[in-house]
mmCIF file of C-alpha atoms and ligand atoms in Angstrom:
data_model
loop_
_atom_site.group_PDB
_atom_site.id
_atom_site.type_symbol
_atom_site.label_atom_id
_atom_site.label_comp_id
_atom_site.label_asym_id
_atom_site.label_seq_id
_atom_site.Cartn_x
_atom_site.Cartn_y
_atom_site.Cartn_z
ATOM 1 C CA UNK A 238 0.000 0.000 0.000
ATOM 2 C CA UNK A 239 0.946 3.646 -0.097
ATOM 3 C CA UNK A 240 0.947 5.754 3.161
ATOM 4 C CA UNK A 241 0.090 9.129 2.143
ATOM 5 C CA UNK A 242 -1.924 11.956 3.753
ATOM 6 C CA UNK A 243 -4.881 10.696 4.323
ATOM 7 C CA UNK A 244 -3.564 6.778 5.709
ATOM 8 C CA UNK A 245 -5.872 5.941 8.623
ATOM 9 C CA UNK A 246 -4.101 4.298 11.283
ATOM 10 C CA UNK A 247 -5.127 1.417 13.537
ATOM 11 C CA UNK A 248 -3.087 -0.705 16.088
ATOM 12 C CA UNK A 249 -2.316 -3.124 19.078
ATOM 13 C CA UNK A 250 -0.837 -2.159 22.179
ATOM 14 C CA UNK A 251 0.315 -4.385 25.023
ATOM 15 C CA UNK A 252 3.149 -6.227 25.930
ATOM 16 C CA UNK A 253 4.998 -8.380 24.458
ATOM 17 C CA UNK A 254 3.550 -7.221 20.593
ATOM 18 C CA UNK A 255 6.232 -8.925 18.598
ATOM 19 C CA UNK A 256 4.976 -12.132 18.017
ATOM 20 C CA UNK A 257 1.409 -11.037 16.967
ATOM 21 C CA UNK A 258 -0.866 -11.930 14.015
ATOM 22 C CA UNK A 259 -3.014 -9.274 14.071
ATOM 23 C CA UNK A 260 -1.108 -7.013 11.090
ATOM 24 C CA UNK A 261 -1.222 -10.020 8.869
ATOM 25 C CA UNK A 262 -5.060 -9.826 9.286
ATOM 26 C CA UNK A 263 -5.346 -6.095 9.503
ATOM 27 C CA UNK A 264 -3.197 -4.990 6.487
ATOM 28 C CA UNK A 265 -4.965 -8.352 4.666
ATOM 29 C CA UNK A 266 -8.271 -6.567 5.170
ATOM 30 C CA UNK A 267 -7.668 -3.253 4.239
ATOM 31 C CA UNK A 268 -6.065 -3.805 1.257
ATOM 32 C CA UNK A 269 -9.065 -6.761 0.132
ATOM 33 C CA UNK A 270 -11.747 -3.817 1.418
ATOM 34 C CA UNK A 271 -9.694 -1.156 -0.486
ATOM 35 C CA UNK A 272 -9.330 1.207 2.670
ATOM 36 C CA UNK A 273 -6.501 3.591 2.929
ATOM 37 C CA UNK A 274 -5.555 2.091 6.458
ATOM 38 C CA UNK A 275 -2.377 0.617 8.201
ATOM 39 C CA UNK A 276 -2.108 -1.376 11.456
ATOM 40 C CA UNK A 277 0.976 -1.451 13.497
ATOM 41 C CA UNK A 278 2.044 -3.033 17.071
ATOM 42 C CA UNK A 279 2.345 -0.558 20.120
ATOM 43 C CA UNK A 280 4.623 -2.033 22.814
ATOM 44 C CA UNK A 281 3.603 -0.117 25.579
ATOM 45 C CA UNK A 282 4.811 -0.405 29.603
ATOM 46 C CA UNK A 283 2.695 -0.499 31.964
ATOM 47 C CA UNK A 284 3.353 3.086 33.766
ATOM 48 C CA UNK A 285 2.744 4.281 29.949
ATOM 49 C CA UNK A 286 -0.665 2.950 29.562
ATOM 50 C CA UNK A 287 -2.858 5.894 30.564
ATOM 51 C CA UNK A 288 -0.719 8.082 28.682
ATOM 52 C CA UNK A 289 -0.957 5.669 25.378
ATOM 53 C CA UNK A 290 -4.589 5.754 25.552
ATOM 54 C CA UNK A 291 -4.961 9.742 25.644
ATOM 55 C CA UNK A 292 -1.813 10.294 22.868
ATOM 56 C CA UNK A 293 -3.857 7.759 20.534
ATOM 57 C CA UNK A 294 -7.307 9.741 21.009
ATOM 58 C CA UNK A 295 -5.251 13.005 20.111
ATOM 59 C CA UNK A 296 -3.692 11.694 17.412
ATOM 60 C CA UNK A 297 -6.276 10.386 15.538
ATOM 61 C CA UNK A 298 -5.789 6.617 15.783
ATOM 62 C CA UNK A 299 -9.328 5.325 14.483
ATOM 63 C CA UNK A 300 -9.242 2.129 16.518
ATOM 64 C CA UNK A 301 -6.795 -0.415 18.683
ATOM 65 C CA UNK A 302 -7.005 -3.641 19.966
ATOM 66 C CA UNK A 303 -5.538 -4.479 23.609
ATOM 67 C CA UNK A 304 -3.759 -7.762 24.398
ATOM 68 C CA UNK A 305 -2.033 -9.040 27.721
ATOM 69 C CA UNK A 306 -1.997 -7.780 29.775
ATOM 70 C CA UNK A 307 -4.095 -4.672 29.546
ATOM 71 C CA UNK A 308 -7.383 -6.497 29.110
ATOM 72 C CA UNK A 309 -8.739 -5.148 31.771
ATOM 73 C CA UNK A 310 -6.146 -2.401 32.926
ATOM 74 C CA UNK A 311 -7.154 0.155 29.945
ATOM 75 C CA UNK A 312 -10.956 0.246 31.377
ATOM 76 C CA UNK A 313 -10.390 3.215 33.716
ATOM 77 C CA UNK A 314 -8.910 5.295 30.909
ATOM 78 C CA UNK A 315 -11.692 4.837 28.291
ATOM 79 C CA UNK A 316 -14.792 7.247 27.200
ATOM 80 C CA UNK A 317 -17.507 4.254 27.280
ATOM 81 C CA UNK A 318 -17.179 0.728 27.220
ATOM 82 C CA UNK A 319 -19.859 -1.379 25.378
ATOM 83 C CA UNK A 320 -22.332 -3.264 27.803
ATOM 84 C CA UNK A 321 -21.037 -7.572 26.529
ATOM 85 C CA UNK A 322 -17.563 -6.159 27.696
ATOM 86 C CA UNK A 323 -18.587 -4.531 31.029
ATOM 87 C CA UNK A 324 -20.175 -8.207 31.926
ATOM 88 C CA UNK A 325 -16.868 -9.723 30.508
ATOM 89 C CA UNK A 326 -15.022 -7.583 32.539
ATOM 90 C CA UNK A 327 -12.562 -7.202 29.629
ATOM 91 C CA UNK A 328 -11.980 -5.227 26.683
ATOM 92 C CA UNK A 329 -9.940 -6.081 23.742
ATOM 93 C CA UNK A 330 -11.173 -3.251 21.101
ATOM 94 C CA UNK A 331 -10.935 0.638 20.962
ATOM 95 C CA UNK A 332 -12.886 2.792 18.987
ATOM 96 C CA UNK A 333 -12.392 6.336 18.608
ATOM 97 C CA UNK A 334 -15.073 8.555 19.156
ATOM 98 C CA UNK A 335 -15.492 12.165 19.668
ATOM 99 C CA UNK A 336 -13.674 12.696 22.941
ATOM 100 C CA UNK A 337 -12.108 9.103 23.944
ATOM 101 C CA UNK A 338 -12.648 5.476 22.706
ATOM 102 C CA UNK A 339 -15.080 3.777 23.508
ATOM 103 C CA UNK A 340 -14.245 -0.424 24.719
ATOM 104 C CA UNK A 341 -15.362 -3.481 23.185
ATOM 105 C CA UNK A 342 -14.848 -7.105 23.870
ATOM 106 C CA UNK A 343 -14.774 -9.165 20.552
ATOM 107 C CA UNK A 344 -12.879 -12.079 21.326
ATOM 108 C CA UNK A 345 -16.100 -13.274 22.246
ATOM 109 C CA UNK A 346 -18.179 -12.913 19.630
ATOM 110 C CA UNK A 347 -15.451 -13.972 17.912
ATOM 111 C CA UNK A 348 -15.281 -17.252 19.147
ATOM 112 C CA UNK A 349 -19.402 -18.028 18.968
ATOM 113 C CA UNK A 350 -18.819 -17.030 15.027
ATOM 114 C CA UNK A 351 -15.929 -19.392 14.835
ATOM 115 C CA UNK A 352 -17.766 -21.964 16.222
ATOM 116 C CA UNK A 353 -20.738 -21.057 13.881
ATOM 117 C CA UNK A 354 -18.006 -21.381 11.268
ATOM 118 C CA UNK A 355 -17.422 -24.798 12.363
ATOM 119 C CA UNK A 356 -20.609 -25.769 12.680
ATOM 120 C CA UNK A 357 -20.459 -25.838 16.092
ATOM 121 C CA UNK A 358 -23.326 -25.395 17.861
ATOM 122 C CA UNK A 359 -23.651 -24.072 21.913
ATOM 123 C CA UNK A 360 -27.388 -24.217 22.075
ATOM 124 C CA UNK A 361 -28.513 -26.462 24.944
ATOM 125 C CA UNK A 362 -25.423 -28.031 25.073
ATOM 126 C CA UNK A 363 -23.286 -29.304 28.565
ATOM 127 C CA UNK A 364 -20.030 -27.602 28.389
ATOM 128 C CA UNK A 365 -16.973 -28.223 30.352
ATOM 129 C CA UNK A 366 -14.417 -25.055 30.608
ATOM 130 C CA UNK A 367 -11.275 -26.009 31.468
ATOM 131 C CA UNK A 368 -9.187 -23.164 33.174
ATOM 132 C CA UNK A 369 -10.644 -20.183 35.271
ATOM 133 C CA UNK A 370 -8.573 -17.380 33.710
ATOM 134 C CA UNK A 371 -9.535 -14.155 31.607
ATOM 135 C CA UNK A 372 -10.686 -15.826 28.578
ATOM 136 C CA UNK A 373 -12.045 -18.836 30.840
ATOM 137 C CA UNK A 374 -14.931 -16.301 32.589
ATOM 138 C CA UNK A 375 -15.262 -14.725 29.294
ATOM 139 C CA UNK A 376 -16.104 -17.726 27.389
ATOM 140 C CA UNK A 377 -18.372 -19.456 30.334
ATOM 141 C CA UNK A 378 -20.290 -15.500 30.821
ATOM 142 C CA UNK A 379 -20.877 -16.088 26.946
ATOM 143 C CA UNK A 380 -22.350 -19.208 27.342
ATOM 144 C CA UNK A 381 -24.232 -18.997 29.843
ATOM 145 C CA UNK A 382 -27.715 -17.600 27.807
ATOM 146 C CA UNK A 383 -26.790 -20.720 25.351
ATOM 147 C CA UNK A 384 -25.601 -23.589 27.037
ATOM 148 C CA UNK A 385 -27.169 -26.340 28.724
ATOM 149 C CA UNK A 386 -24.941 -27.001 31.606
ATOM 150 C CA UNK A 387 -21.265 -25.583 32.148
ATOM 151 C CA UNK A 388 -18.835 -27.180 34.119
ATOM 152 C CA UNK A 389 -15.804 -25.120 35.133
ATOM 153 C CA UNK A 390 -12.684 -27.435 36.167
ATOM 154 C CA UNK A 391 -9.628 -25.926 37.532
ATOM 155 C CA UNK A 392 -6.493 -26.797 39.124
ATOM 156 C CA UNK A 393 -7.052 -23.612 41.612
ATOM 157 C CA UNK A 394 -10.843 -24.201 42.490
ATOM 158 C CA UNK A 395 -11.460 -21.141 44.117
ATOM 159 C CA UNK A 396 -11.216 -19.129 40.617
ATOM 160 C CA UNK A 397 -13.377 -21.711 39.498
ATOM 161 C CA UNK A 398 -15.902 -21.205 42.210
ATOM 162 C CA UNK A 399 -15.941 -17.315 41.334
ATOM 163 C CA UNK A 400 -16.479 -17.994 38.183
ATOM 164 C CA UNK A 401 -19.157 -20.411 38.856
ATOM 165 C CA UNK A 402 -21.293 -18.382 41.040
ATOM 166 C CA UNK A 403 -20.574 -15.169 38.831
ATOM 167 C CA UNK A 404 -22.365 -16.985 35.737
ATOM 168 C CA UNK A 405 -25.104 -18.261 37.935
ATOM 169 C CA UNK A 406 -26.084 -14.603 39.186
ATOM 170 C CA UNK A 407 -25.919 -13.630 35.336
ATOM 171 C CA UNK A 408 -28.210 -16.428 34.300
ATOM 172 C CA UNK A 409 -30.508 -16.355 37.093
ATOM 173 C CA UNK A 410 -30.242 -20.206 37.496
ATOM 174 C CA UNK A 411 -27.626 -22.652 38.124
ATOM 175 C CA UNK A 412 -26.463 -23.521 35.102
ATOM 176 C CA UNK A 413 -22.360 -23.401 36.045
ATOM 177 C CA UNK A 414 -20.835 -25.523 38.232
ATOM 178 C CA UNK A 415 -17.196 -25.302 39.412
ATOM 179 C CA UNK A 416 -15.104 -28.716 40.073
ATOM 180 C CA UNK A 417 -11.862 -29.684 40.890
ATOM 181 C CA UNK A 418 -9.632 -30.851 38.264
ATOM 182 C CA UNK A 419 -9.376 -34.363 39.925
ATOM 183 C CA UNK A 420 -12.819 -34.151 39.889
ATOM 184 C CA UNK A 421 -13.604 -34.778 36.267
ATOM 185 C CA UNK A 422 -14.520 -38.852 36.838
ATOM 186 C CA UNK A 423 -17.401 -37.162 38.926
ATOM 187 C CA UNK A 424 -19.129 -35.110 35.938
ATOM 188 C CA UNK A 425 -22.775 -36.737 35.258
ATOM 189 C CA UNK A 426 -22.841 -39.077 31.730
ATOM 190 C CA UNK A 427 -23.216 -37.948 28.789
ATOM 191 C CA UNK A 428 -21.527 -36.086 26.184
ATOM 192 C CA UNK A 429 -19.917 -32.891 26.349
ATOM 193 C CA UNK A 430 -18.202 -29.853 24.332
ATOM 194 C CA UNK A 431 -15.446 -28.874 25.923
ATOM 195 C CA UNK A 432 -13.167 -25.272 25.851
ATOM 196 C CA UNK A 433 -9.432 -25.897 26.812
ATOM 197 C CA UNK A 434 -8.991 -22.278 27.516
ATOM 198 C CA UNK A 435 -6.085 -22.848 30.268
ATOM 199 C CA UNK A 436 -2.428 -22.299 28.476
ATOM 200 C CA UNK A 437 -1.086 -26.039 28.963
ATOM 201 C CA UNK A 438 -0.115 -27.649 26.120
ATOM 202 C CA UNK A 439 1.147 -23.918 24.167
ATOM 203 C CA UNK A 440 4.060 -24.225 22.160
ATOM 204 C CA UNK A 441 6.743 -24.530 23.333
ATOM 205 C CA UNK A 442 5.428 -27.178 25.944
ATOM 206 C CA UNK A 443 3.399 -28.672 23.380
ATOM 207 C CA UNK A 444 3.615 -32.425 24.911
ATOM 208 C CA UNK A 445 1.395 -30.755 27.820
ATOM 209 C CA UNK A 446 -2.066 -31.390 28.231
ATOM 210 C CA UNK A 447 -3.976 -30.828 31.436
ATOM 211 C CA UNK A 448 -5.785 -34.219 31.672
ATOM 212 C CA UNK A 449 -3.625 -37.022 30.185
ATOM 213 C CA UNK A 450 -6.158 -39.685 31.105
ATOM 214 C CA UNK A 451 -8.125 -40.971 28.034
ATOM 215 C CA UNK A 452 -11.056 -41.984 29.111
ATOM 216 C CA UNK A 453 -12.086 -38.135 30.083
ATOM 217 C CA UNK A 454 -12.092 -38.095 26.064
ATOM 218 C CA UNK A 455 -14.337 -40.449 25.499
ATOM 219 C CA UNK A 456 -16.631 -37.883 26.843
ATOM 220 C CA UNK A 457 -16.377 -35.061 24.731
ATOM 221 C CA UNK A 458 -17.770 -34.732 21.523
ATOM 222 C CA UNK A 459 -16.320 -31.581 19.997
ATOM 223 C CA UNK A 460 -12.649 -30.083 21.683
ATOM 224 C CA UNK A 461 -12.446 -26.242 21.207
ATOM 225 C CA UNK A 462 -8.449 -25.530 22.291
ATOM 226 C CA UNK A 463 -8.360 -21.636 22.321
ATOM 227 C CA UNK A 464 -4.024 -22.146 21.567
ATOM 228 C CA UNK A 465 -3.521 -22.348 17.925
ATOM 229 C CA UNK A 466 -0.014 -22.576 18.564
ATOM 230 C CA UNK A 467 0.767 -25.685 17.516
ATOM 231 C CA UNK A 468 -2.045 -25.959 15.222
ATOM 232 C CA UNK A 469 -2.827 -28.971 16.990
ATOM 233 C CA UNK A 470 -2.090 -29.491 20.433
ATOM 234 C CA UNK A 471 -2.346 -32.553 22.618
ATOM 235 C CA UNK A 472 -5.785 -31.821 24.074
ATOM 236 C CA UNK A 473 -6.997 -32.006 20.205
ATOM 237 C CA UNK A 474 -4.933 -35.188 19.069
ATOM 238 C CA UNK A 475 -6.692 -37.030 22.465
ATOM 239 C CA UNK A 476 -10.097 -35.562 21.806
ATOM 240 C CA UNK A 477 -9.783 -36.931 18.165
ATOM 241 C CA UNK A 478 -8.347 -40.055 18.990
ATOM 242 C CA UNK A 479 -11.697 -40.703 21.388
ATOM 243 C CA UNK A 480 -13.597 -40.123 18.451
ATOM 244 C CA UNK A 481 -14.231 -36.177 18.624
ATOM 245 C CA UNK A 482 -14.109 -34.013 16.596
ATOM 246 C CA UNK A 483 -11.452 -30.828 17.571
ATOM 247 C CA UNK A 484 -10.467 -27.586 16.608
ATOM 248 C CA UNK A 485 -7.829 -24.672 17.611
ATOM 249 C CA UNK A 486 -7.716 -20.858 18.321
ATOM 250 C CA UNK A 487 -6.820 -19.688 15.049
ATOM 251 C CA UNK A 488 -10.415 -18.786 13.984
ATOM 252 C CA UNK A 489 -11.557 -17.058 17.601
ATOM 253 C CA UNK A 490 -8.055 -15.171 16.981
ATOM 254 C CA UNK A 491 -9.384 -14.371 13.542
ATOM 255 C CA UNK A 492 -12.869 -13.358 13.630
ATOM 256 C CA UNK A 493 -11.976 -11.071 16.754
ATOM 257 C CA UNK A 494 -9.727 -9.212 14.667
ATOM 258 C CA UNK A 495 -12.657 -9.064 11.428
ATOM 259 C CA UNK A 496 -15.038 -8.098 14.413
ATOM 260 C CA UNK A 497 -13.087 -5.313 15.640
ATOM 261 C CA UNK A 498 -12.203 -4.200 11.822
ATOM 262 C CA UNK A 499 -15.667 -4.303 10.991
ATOM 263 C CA UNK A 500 -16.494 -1.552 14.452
ATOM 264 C CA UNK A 501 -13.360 0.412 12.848
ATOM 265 C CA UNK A 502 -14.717 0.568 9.679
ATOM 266 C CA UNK A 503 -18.145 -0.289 9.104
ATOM 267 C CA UNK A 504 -18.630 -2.676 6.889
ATOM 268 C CA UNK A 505 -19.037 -6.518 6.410
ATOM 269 C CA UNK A 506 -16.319 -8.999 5.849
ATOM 270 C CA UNK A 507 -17.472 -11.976 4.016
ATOM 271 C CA UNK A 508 -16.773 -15.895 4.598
ATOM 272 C CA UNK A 509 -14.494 -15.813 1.202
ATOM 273 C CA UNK A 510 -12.442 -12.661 2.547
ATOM 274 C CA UNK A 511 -12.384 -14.466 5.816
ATOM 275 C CA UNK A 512 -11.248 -17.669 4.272
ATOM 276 C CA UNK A 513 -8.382 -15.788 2.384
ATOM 277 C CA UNK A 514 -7.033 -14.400 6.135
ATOM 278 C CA UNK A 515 -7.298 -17.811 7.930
ATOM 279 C CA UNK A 516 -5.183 -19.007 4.988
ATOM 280 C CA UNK A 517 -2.505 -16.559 5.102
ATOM 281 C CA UNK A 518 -2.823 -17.080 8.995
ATOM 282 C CA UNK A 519 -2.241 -20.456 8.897
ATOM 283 C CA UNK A 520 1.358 -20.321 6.651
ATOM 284 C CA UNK A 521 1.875 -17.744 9.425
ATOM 285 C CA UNK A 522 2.331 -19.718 11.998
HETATM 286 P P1 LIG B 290 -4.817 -16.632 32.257
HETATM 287 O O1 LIG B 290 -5.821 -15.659 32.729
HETATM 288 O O2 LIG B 290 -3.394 -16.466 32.614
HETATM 289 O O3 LIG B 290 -5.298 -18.106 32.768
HETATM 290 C C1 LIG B 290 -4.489 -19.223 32.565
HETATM 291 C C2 LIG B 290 -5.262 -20.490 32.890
HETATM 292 O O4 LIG B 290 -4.384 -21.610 32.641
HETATM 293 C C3 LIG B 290 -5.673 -20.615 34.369
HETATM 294 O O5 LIG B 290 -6.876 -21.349 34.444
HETATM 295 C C4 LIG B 290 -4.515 -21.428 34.961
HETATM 296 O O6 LIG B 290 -4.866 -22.163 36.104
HETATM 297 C C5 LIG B 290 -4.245 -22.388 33.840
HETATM 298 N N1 LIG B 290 -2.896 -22.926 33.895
HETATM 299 C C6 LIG B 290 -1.754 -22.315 33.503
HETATM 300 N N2 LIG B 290 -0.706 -23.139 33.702
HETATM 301 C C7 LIG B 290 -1.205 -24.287 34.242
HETATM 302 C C8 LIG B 290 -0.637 -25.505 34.644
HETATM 303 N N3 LIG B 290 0.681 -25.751 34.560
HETATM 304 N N4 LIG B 290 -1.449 -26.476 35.144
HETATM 305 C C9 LIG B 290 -2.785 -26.279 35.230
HETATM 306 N N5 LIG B 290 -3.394 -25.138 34.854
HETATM 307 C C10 LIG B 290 -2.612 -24.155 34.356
HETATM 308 O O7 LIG B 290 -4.828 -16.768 30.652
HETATM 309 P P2 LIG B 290 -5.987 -16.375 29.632
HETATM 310 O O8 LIG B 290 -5.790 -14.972 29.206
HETATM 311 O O9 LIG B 290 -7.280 -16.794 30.208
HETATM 312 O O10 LIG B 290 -5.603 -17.288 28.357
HETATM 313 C C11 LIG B 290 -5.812 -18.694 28.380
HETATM 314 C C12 LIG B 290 -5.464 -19.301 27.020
HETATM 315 O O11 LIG B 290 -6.318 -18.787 26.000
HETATM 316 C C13 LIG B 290 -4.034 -19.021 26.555
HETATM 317 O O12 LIG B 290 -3.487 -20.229 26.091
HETATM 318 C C14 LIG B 290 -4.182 -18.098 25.385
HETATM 319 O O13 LIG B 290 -3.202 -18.337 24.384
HETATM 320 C C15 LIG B 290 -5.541 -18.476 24.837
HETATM 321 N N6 LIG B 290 -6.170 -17.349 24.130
HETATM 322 C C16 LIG B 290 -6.522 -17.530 22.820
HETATM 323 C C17 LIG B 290 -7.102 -16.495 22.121
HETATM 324 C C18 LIG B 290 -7.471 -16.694 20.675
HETATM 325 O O14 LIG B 290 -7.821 -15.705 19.997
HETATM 326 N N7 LIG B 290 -7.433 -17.893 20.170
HETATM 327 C C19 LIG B 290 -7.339 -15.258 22.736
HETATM 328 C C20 LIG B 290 -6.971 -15.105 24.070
HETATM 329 C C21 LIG B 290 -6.379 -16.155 24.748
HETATM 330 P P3 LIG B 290 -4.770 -21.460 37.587
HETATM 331 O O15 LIG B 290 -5.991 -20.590 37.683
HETATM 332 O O16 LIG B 290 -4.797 -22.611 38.509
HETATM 333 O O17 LIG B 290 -3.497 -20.691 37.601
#
C-alpha cells in the first residue's frame, strides 16, 4: 500500500507485541476492502498505559485492539465501554469517538462465530471449561444464555468457584458448576463440548495437556483448544483419537480481529475474505 496523507491508522498495544498476528489480518483486510488504512504493534509499559490511551485519542488513531496484559487495565482510561464487555469484565477493542474510545470485547463474539463457522453449535449443550482465567470467565459469561450445563474445572478451584457463582447470578439459574480438576470422573454421563482455555499444552510445551487420562475423552464430543499454537495441540490429538471431533484458536483469533475491523470501519467482511485471512494465517504460523 501507499501511506500518504490521508492513511488511517489502527493498532495493538500491550506487551509483548512482537509475536502477533493481528497485522497479517489487519493490512490483509484493508487492502481486500480497499481502505486507505495501516495497522501497526504498540509495545507499551505499563506506567505508559494511561498516557498511550490519551496520545492515541489526540492523534487520531481510528481504533486499537488491547492484548495481555491490559485487558482489563485500559478500562479506567476509556470514554464508554460497550455493555457484553462490562459483563466480561474485559476489553480487547478501541474505537475512537469524539472525545475518547469507547471499549469493546470481541474475542467473544469472535469465538461463537468461529464456532458457527465450524458448525459448532452451543445451544442447549453441557459444556466443560477447562481453566478459570480471563478468557475462561469470558467464554463461560458467553455461554451462559446458550448452554445447557457448564462445568468449570480448575487446578485452583477457588477461581473456578468465582467464576461459577458469577455466571449463575448472570443467568438467574444454576447452570455453572465449578469442580476440581481431579474431579472430572465425577461429571454426570453424557456427552460434552469442551473449551481448553487454560495455556497447557502452548508451544513450546506442546507435549502438555492438562488431563492425560483418556477416558475423560471419550466424553467429549467436539474439543475447542483456544491455543492455535501448535495448530494442533495434545488436548486435540486425544479428543480426536476418542472419536471427537477438535479444533484450535486460530479462527476465535481471527474473527476477533474481522469483528473489531468491521467496528473500525463499518462494513461486512465476508466468509471468502475471511477464508483468504485464515489461509494466510495459517502459513503464518
Ligand atoms: P490466564 O488468565 O493467565 O489463565 C491461565 C489459565 O491456565 C488458568 O486457568 C490457569 O490455572 C491455567 N494454567 C496455567 N498453567 C497451568 C498448569 N501448569 N497447570 C494447570 N493449569 C494451568 O490466561 P488467559 O488470558 O485466560 O488465556 C488462556 C489461554 O487462551 C491461553 O493459552 C491463550 O493463548 C488463549 N487465548 C486464545 C485467544 C485466541 O484468539 N485464540 C485469545 C486469548 C487467549 P490457575 O488458575 O490454577 O493458575
Amino acid at each position: 500500500m501507499t501511506v500518504n496523507g490521508q492513511t488511517k491508522t489502527c493498532g495493538l498495544i500491550g506487551n509483548p507485541v512482537e509475536h502477533t498476528l493481528s497485522p497479517v489480518i489487519h493490512n490483509m483486510l484493508a487492502k481486500m476492502t480497499g481502505k486507505n488504512l495501516i495497522y501497526v504493534p504498540f509495545l507499551v509499559e505499563g506506567e505508559n498505559l494511561a498516557d498511550a490511551v490519551k496520545g492515541a485519542a489526540a492523534l487520531g488513531i481510528r481504533g486499537l485492539n488491547v492484548t495481555v496484559p491490559y485487558k482489563e487495565r485500559i478500562i479506567p482510561f476509556l470514554k464508554d465501554v460497550d455493555a457484553l464487555a462490562q459483563k466480561i469484565g474485559a476489553v480487547n477493542t478501541l474505537v475512537q469517538e469524539a472525545g475518547g474510545f469507547k471499549g469493546y470485547n470481541t474475542d467473544m463474539p469472535g469465538l461463537y462465530r468461529a464456532m458457527l463457522s465450524d458448525g459448532v453449535s452451543v445451544d442447549g449443550e453441557d459444556v466443560i471449561i477447562l481453566g478459570a482465567g480471563g478468557v475462561a470467565r469470558a467464554v463461560a459469561v458467553m455461554l451462559s444464555e446458550k448452554a445447557g450445563r457448564i462445568f468449570v474445572l480448575n487446578r485452583t478451584g477457588e477461581k473456578a468457584m468465582a467464576i461459577a457463582e458469577e455466571v449463575n447470578g448472570y443467568a438467574g439459574r444454576q447452570v455453572a458448576k465449578a469442580m476440581p480438576l481431579s474431579a472430572w470422573k465425577e461429571l454426570p454421563d453424557g456427552k460434552y463440548l469442551a473449551v481448553q482455555a487454560t495455556s497447557v499444552g502452548m508451544h513450546p510445551c506442546i507435549d502438555d495437556v492438562l488431563i492425560a487420562d483418556t477416558d475423560f475423552y471419550q466424553r467429549i464430543h467436539t474439543g475447542y483448544d483456544l491455543i492455535y499454537n501448535p495448530f494442533e495441540t495434545l488436548f486435540m490429538k486425544l479428543v480426536k483419537k476418542e472419536g471427537g471431533q477438535a479444533f484450535n484458536g486460530l479462527k476465535m483469533l481471527l474473527y476477533q480481529g474481522i469483528i473489531a475491523y468491521e467496528l473500525w470501519n463499518g462494513l461486512s467482511v465476508s466468509g471468502e475474505q475471511a477464508d483468504r485471512i485464515y489461509e494466510r494465517l495459517r502459513e503464518s504460523l
